[in-house]
Coordinates of C-alpha atoms in Angstrom, one line a residue:
Chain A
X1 CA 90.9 -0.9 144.0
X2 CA 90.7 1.6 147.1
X3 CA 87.7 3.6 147.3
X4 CA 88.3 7.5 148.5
X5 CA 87.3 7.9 152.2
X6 CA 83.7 9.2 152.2
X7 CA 82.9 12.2 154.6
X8 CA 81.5 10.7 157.9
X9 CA 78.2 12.5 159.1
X10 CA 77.7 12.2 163.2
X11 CA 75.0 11.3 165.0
X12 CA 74.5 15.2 165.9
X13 CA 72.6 15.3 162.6
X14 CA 70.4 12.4 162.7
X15 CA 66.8 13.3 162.5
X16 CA 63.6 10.9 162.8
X17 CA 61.0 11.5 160.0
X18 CA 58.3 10.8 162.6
X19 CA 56.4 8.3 159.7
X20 CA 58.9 6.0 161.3
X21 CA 57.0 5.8 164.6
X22 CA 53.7 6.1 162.6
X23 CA 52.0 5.0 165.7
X24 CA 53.3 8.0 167.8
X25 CA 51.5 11.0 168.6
X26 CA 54.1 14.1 167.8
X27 CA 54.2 15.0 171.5
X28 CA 55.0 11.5 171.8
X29 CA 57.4 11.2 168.7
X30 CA 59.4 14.9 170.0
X31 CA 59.7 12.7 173.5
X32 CA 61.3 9.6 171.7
X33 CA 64.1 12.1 170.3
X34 CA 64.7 13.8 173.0
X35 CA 65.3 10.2 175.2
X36 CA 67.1 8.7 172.3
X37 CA 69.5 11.9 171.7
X38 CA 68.0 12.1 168.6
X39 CA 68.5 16.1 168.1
X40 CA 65.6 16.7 165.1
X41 CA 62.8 15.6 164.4
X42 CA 60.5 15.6 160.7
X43 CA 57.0 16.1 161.0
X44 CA 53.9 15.1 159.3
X45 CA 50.8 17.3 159.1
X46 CA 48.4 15.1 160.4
X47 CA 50.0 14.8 163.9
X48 CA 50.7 18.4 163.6
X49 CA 47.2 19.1 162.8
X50 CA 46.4 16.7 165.6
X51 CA 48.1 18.1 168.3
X52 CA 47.3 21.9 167.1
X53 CA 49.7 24.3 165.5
X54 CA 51.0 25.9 168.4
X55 CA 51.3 23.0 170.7
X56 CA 53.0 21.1 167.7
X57 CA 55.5 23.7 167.6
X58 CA 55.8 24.5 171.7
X59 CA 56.0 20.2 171.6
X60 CA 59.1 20.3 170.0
X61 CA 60.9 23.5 171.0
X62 CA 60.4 21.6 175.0
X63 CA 61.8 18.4 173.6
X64 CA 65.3 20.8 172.0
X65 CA 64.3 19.5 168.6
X66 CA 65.5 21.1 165.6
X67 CA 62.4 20.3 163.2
X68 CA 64.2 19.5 159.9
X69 CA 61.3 19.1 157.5
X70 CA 57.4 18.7 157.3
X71 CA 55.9 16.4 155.5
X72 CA 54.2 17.5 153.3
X73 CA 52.6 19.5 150.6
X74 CA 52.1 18.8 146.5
X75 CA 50.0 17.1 145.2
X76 CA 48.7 19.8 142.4
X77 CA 47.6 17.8 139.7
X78 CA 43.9 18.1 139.5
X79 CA 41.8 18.0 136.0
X80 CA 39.3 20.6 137.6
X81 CA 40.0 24.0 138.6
X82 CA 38.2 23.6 141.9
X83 CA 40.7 20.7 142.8
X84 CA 43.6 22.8 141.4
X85 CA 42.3 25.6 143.7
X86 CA 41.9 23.3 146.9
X87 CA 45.5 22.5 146.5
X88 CA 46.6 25.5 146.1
X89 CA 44.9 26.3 149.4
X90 CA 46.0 23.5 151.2
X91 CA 49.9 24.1 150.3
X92 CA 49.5 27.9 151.2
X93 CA 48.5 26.3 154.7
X94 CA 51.5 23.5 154.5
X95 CA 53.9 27.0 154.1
X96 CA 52.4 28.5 157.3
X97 CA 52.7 25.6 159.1
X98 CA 56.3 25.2 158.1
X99 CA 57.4 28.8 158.7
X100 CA 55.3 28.5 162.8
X101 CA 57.4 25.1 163.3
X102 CA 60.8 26.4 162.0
X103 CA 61.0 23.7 159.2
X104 CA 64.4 23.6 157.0
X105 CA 62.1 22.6 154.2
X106 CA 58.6 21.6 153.6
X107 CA 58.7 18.4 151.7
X108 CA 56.3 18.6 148.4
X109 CA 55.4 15.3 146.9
X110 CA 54.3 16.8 143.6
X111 CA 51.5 14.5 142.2
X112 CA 50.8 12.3 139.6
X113 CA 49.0 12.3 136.4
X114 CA 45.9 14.2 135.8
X115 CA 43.2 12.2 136.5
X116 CA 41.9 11.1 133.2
X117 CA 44.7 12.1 131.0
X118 CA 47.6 10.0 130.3
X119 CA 49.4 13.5 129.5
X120 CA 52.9 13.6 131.7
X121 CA 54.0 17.0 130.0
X122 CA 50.4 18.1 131.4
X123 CA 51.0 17.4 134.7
X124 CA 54.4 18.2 134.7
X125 CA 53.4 21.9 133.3
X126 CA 50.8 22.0 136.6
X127 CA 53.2 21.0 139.1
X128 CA 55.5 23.8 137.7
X129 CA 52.8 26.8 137.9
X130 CA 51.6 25.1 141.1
X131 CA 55.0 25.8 142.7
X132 CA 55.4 29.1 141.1
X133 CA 52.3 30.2 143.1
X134 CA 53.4 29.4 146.1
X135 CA 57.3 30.4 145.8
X136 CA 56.2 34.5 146.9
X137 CA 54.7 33.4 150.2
X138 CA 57.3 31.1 150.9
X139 CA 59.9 33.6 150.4
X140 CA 57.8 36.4 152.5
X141 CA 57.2 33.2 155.3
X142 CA 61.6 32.0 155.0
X143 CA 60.3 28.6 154.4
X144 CA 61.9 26.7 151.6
X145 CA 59.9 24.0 149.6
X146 CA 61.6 21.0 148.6
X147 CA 60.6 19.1 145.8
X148 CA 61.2 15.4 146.1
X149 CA 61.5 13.4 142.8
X150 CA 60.0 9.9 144.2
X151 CA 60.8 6.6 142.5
X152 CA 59.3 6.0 139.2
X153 CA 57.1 3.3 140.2
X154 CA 55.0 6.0 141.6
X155 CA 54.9 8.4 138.7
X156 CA 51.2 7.5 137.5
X157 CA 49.7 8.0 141.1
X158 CA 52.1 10.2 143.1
X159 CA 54.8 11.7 141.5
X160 CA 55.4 12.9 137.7
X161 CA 58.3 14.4 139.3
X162 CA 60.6 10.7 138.9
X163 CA 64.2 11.7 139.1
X164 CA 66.4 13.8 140.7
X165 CA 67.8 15.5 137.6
X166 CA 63.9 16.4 136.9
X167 CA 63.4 18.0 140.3
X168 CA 66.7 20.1 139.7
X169 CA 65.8 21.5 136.9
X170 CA 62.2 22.2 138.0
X171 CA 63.7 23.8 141.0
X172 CA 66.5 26.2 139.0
X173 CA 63.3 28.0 137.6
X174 CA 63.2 29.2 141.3
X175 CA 65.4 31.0 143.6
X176 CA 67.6 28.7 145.8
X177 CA 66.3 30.1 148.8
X178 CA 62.5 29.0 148.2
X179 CA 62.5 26.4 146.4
X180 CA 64.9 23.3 146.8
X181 CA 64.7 19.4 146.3
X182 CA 64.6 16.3 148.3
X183 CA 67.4 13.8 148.1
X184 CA 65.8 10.3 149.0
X185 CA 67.8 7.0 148.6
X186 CA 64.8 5.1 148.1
X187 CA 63.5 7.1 145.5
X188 CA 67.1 7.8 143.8
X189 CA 69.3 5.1 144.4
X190 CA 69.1 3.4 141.6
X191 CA 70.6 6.3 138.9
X192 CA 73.3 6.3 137.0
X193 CA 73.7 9.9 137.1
X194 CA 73.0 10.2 140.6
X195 CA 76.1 11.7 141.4
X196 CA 76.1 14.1 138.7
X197 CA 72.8 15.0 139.8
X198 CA 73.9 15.7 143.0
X199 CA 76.8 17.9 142.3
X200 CA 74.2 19.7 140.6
X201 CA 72.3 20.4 143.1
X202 CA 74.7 22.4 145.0
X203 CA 73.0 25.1 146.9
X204 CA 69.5 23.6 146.3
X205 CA 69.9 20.3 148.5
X206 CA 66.8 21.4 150.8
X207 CA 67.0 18.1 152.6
X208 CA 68.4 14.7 152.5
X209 CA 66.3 11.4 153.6
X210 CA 67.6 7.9 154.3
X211 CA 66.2 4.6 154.3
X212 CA 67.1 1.2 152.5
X213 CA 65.6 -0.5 149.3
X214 CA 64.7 -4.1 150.4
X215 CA 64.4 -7.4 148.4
X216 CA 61.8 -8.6 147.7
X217 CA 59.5 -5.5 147.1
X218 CA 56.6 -6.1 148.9
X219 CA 53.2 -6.2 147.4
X220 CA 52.3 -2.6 148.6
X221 CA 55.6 -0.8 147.1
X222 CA 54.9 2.2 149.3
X223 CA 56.1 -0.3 152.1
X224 CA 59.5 -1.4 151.2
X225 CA 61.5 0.6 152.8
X226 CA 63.8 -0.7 155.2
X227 CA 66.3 0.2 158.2
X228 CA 69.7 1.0 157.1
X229 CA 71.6 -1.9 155.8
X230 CA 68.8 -4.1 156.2
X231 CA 68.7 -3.8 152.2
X232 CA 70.9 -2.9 149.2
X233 CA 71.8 0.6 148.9
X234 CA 75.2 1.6 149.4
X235 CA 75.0 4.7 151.5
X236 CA 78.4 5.9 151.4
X237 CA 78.8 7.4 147.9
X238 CA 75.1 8.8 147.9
X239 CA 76.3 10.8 151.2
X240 CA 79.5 11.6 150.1
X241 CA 77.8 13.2 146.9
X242 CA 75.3 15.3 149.1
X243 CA 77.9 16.5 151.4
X244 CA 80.5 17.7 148.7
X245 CA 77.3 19.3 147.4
X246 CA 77.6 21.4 150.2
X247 CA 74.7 19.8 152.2
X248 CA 75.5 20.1 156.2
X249 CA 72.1 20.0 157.2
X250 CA 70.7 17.4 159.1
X251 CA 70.1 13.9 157.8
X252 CA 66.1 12.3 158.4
X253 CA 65.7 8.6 158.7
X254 CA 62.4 8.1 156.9
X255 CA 61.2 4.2 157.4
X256 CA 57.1 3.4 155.7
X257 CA 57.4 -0.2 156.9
X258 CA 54.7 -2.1 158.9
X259 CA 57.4 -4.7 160.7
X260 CA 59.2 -1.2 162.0
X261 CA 55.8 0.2 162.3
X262 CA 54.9 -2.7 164.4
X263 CA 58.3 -2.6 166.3
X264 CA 58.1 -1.0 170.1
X265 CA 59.3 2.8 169.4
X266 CA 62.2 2.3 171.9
X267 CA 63.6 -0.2 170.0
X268 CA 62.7 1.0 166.1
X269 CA 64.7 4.7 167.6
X270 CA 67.9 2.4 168.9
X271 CA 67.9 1.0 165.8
X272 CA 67.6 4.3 164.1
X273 CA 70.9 5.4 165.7
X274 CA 72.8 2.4 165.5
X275 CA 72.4 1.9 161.7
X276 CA 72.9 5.8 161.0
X277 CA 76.4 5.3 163.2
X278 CA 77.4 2.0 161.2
X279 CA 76.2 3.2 157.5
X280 CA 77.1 7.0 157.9
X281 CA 79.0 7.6 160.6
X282 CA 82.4 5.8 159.5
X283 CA 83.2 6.6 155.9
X284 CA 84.1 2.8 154.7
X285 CA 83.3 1.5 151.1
X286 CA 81.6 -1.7 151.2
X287 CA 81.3 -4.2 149.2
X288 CA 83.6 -6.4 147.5
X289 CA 85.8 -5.3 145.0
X290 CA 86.3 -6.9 140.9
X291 CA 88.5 -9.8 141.7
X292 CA 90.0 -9.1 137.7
X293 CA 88.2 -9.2 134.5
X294 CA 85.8 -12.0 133.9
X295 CA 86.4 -15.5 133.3
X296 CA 90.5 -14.9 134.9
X297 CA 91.9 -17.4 137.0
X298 CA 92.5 -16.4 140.4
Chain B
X1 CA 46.5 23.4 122.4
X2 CA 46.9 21.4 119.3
X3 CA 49.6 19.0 119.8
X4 CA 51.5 18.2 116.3
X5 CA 50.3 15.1 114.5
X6 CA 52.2 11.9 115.4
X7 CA 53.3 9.4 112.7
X8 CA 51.3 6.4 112.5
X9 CA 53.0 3.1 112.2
X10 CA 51.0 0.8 110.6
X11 CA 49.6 -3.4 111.7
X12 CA 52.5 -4.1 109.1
X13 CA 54.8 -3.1 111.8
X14 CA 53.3 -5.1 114.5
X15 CA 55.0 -8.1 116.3
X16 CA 53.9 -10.4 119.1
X17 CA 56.7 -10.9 121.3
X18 CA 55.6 -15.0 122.4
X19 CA 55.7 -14.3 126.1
X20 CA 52.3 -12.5 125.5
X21 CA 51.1 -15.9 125.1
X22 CA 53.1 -17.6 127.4
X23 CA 51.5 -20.9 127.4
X24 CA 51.9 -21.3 124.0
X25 CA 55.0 -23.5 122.4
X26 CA 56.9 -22.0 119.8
X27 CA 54.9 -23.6 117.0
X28 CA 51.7 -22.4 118.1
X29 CA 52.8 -18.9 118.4
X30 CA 53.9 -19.1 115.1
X31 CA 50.8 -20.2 113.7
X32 CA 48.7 -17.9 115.9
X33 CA 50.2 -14.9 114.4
X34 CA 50.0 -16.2 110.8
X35 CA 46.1 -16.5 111.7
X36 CA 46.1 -13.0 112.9
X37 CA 48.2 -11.3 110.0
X38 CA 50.5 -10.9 112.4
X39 CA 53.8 -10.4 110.4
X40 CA 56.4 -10.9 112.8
X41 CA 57.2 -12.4 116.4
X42 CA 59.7 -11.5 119.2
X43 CA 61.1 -15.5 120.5
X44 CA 61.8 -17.0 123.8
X45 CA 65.1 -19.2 124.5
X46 CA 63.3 -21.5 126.7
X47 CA 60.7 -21.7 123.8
X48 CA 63.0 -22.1 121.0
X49 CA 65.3 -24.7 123.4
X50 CA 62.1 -26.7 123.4
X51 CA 61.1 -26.9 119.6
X52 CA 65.0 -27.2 118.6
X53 CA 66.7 -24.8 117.2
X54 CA 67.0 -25.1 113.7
X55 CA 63.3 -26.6 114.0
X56 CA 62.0 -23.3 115.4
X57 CA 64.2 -21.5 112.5
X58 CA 61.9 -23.7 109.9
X59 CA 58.7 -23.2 112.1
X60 CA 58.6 -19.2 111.7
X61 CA 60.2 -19.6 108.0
X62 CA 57.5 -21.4 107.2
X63 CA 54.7 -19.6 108.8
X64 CA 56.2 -16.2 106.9
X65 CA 57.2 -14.4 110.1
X66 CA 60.7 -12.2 110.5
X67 CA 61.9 -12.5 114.1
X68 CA 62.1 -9.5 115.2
X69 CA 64.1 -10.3 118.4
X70 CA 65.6 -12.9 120.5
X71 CA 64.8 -12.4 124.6
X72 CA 67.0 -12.8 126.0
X73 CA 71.0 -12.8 126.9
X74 CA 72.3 -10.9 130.1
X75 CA 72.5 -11.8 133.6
X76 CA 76.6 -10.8 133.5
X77 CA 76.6 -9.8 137.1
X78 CA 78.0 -13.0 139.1
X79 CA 80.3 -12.5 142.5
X80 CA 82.7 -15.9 140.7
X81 CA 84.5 -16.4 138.0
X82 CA 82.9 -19.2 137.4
X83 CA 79.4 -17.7 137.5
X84 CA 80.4 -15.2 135.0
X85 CA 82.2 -18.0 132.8
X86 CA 78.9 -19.8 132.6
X87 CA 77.0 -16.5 132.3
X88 CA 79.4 -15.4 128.9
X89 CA 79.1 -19.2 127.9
X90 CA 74.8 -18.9 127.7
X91 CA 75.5 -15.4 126.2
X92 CA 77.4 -16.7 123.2
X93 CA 75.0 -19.4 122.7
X94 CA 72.2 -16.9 122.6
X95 CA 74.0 -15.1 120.0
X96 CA 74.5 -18.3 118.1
X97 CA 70.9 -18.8 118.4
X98 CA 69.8 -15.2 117.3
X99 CA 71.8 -16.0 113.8
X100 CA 70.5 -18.9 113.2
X101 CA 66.8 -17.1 113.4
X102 CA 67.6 -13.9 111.8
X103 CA 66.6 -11.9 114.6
X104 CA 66.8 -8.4 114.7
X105 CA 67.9 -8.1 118.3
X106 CA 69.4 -10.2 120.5
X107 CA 67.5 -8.5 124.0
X108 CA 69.8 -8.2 127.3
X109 CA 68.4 -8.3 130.7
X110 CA 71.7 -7.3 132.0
X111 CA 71.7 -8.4 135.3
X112 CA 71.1 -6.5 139.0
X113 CA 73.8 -6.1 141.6
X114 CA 76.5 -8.3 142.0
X115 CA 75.3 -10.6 144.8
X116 CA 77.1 -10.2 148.5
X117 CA 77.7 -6.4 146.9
X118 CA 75.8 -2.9 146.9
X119 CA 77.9 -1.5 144.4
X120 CA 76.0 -0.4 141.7
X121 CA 79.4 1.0 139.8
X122 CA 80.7 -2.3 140.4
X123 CA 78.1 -4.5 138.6
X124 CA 78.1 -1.7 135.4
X125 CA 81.4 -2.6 135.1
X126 CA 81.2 -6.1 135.2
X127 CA 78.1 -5.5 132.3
X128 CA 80.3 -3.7 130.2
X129 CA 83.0 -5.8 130.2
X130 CA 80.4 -8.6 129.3
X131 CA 79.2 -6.8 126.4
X132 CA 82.7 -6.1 125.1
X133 CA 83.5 -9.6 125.4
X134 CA 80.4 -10.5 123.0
X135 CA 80.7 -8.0 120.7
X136 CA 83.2 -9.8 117.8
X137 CA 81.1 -12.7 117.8
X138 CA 77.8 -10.8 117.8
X139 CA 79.6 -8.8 114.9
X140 CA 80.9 -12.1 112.8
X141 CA 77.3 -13.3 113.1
X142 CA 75.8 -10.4 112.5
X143 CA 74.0 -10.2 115.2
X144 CA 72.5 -6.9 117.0
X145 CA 72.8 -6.8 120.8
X146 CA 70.2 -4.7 122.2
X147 CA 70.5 -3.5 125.9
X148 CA 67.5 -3.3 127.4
X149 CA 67.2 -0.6 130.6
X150 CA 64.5 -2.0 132.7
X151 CA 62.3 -0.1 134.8
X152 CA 64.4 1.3 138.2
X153 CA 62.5 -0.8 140.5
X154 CA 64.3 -3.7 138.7
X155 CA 67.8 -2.3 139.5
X156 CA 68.6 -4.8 142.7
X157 CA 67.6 -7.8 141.1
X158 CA 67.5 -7.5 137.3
X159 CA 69.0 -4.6 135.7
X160 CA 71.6 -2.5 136.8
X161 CA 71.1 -0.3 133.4
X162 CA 67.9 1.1 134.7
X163 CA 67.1 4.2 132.4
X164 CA 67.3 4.6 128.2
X165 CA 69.9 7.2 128.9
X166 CA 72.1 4.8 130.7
X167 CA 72.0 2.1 128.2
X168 CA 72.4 4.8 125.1
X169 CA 76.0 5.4 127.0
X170 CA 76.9 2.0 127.7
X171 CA 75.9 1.0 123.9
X172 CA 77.7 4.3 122.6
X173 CA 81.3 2.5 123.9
X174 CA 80.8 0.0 120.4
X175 CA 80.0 0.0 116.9
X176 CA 76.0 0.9 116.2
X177 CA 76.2 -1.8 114.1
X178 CA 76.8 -4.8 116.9
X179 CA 75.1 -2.9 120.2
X180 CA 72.2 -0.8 120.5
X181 CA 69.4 -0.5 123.2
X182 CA 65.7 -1.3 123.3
X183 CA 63.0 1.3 124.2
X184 CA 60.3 -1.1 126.4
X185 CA 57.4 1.8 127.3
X186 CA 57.1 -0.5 130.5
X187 CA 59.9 0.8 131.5
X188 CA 61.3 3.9 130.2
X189 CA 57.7 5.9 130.2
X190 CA 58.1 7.9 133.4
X191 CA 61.5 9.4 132.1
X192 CA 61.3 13.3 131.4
X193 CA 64.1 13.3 129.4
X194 CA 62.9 10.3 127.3
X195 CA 61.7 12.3 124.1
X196 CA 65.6 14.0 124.4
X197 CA 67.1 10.3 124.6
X198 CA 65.5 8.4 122.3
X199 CA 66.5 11.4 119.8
X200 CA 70.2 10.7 121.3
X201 CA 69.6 7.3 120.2
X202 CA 68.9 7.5 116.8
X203 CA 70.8 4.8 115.1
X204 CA 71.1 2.8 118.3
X205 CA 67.3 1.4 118.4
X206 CA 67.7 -2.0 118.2
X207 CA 64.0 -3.2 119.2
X208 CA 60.8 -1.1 120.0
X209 CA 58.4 -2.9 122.5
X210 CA 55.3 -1.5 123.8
X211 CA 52.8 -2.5 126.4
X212 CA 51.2 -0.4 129.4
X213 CA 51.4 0.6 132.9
X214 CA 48.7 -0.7 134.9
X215 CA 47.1 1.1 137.9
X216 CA 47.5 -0.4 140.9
X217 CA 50.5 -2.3 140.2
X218 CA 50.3 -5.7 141.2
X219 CA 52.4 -7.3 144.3
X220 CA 54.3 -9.0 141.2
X221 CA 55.7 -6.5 139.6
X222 CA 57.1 -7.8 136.8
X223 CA 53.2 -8.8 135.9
X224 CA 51.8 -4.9 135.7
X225 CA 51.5 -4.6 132.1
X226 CA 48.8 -4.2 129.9
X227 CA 47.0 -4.4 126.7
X228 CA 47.6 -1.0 125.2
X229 CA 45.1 1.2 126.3
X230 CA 44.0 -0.3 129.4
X231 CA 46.5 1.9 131.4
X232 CA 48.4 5.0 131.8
X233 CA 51.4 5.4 128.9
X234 CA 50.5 7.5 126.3
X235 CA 52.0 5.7 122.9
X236 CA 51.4 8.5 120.8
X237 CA 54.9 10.5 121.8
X238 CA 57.1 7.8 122.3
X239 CA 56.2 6.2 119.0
X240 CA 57.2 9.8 117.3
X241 CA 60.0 10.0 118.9
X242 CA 61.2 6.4 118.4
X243 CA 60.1 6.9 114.9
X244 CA 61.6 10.6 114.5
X245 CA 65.0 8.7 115.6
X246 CA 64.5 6.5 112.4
X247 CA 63.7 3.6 113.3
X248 CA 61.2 1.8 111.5
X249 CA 61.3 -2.0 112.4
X250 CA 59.1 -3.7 113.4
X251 CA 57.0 -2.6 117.0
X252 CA 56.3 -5.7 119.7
X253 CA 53.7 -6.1 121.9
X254 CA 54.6 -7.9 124.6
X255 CA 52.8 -8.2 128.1
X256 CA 53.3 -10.0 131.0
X257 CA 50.0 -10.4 132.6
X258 CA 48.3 -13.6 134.4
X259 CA 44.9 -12.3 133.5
X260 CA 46.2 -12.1 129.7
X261 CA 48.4 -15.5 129.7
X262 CA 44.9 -17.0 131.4
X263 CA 43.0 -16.0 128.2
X264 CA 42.1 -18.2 125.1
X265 CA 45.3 -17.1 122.5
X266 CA 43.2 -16.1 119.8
X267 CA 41.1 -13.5 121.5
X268 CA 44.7 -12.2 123.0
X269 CA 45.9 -12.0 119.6
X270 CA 43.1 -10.2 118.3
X271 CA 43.4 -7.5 121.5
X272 CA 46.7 -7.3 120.4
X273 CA 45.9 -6.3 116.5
X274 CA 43.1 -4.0 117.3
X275 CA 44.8 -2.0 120.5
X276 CA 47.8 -1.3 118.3
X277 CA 45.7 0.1 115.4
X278 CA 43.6 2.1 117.9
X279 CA 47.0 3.5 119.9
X280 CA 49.9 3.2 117.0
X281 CA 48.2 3.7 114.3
X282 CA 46.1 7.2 114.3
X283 CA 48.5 9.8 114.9
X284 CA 45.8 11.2 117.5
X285 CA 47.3 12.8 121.3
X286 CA 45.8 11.7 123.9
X287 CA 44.0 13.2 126.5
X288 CA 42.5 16.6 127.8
X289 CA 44.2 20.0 127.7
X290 CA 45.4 22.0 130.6
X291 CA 42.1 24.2 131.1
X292 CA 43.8 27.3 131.6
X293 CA 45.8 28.3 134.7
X294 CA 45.0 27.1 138.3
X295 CA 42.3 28.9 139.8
X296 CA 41.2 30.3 136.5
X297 CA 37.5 30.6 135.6
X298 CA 35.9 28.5 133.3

């Protein structure tokens, strides 16, 4: 069997998620990209917060960095109001900050179940007015929230948003111009409808992450999370899904583990390019195909 | 908000699958849930291999029990002929097997990618075919196949059919009668559209096993469940909907856990009884309300 040729992307959208240089400072992260031709950058808050506001945003503007996302806001599921009204102020701030840096989307991981209540329709109600409350400032600000369905092995603590198809049809009950989703591998990888769910998606793709699932999981799952073909995913057909979705946007390498965390920078943004060129860049299958049905001689 | 009361099912209904007392042989088991009132048991091959077969046949006979499944066949995914030659050779032994103990299901584990290959589409194939292969002898026998989609962060290694829907439409390619698919809260909780599904499986539930998410989960994955209770899953929906999909077999508990296996069986056995009365058996929802909208006063 001959698989169809999958789109290439170029290296000219390759963005770092800067989580991948954890270690880095962001003035230090926007100078990495800038050495390494990397031509975006996504930011986290903290080193945003860190380096101020305005000097985050100045940072990258002198490095000629597009800033592609910023990581992030959500979590909304609180079983107090005064925890429901601290997030709500902490995401109006998220918006601000994504509308100052010129973030494509600001990433919202969404939360997971109410503390003390094993109620997932509960939380998933929250996370839905949650959003609706802050869709009108992010439509007055032009900054588009993207919600991002992580794996399920983090819907109890992070995430009672646990598929794609989920976020989608969260994010329809929005326009497509504030609210979008997040297209992880790690997180989506592994569903049967994901192409389906992509297609789906058209017009609401506010961002798409890579990074590879690895064998063995390790013992903190947040961790395993691996350079591109250093584990199993098959990144063609995922990409070729987002860009006949119409995505053209700019692709983030997003890497939590502590081996690339412990990697000099230099190296761990080399890397980065060379695995985007070899697992995006070139539109080949992989993998070997059925030899026949089972149990035939051949 | 009152939710609607949910159907009780009954300690009639309960089963101990044996691997929640792992260190028990077959016989054992047997007699431990005879002790408890425990009307039925879910069997191990490796535990049945061990007594004998037809000894293990006379063993739960004897002791009064119905087998409620057989765990497990699957593994089809193999890069050789030969490997998938041996792996359809094991799989029509464990149908053998299942006839000989009356057992309600014959469980698959159907296998994770095809090894040397990323190709998810690939290694569904090669597990349908499987199926198909087994399905005359399962139907001669009169033996149930019951697909079993494990939890996603199985999909590399264990189980390509990684969500209920998924194995609903693999199942839904052969007669009800000779393949259907096992709900496992472990691993189909997290799913938003798992009330939808189990209603699109009605007719297709083949097995009904229960046991709960632990918080954190543990570096071995495959060891986060629980007693019920002692985590995050709220029983009370699934159950209706499992139940509202008409199936009303019988429900096993089964729990891989060290700090379980490490207990004396009885007091296990006993845990088991009373958590299923307190989480099956009341028809009660769990869990607060939403207190009004965020922000909200009160």
């Amino acid at each position: 069997m001959t698989a169809a040729p999958v789109p290439a992307i170029g290296l000219d959208r390759l963005s770092l998620n800067q989580v991948t240089v954890k270690h880095l400072g962001l003035a230090e992260a926007a100078a990495l990209c800038a050495r390494h031709g990397i031509p975006a950058i996504g930011l986290w808050r903290d080193r945003v917060a860190e380096a101020g506001l305005a000097e985050a945003a100045a940072a990258v503007r002198g490095a000629g960095l597009h800033v592609s996302s910023l990581c992030r806001g959500g979590f909304f599921t609180y079983a107090d109001a005064e925890g429901r009204r601290a997030a709500r102020a902490d995401n109006r701030a998220a918006v601000t900050e994504a509308a100052e840096l010129g973030a494509d989307a600001l990433v919202l991981v969404c939360g997971g179940l109410v503390p003390g209540s094993r109620d997932l329709g509960l939380a998933r109600r929250m996370v839905a007015d949650a959003i609706g409350d802050l869709v009108p400032q992010a439509q007055r600000l032009g900054v588009r929230l993207g919600i991002e369905p992580l794996h399920p092995m983090f819907c109890a603590d992070r995430s009672v948003v646990a598929s794609l198809g989920e976020a989608i049809d969260l994010a329809a009950r929005f326009p497509a111009d504030a609210v979008g989703v997040v297209v992880d591998t790690y997180h989506v990888w592994w569903d049967a409808r994901l192409t389906d769910e992509i297609a789906r998606a058209s017009g609401r793709i506010a961002c798409y992450q890579v990074c590879d699932w690895m064998l063995p999981l390790p013992a903190d799952t947040l961790l395993g999370r691996g350079h591109l073909g250093d584990g199993v995913i098959d990144f063609g057909p995922v990409s070729a899904a987002v860009t006949a979705a119409g995505y053209h946007g700019y692709v983030e390498v997003e890497i939590f583990n502590a081996d690339v965390w412990a990697a000099p920078a230099d190296q761990t943004a080399a890397t980065v390019r060379a695995r985007f060129a070899a697992a995006l860049g070139r539109g080949e299958p992989s993998g070997p195909g059925y030899p026949g049905p089972p149990g035939a001689a051949h």
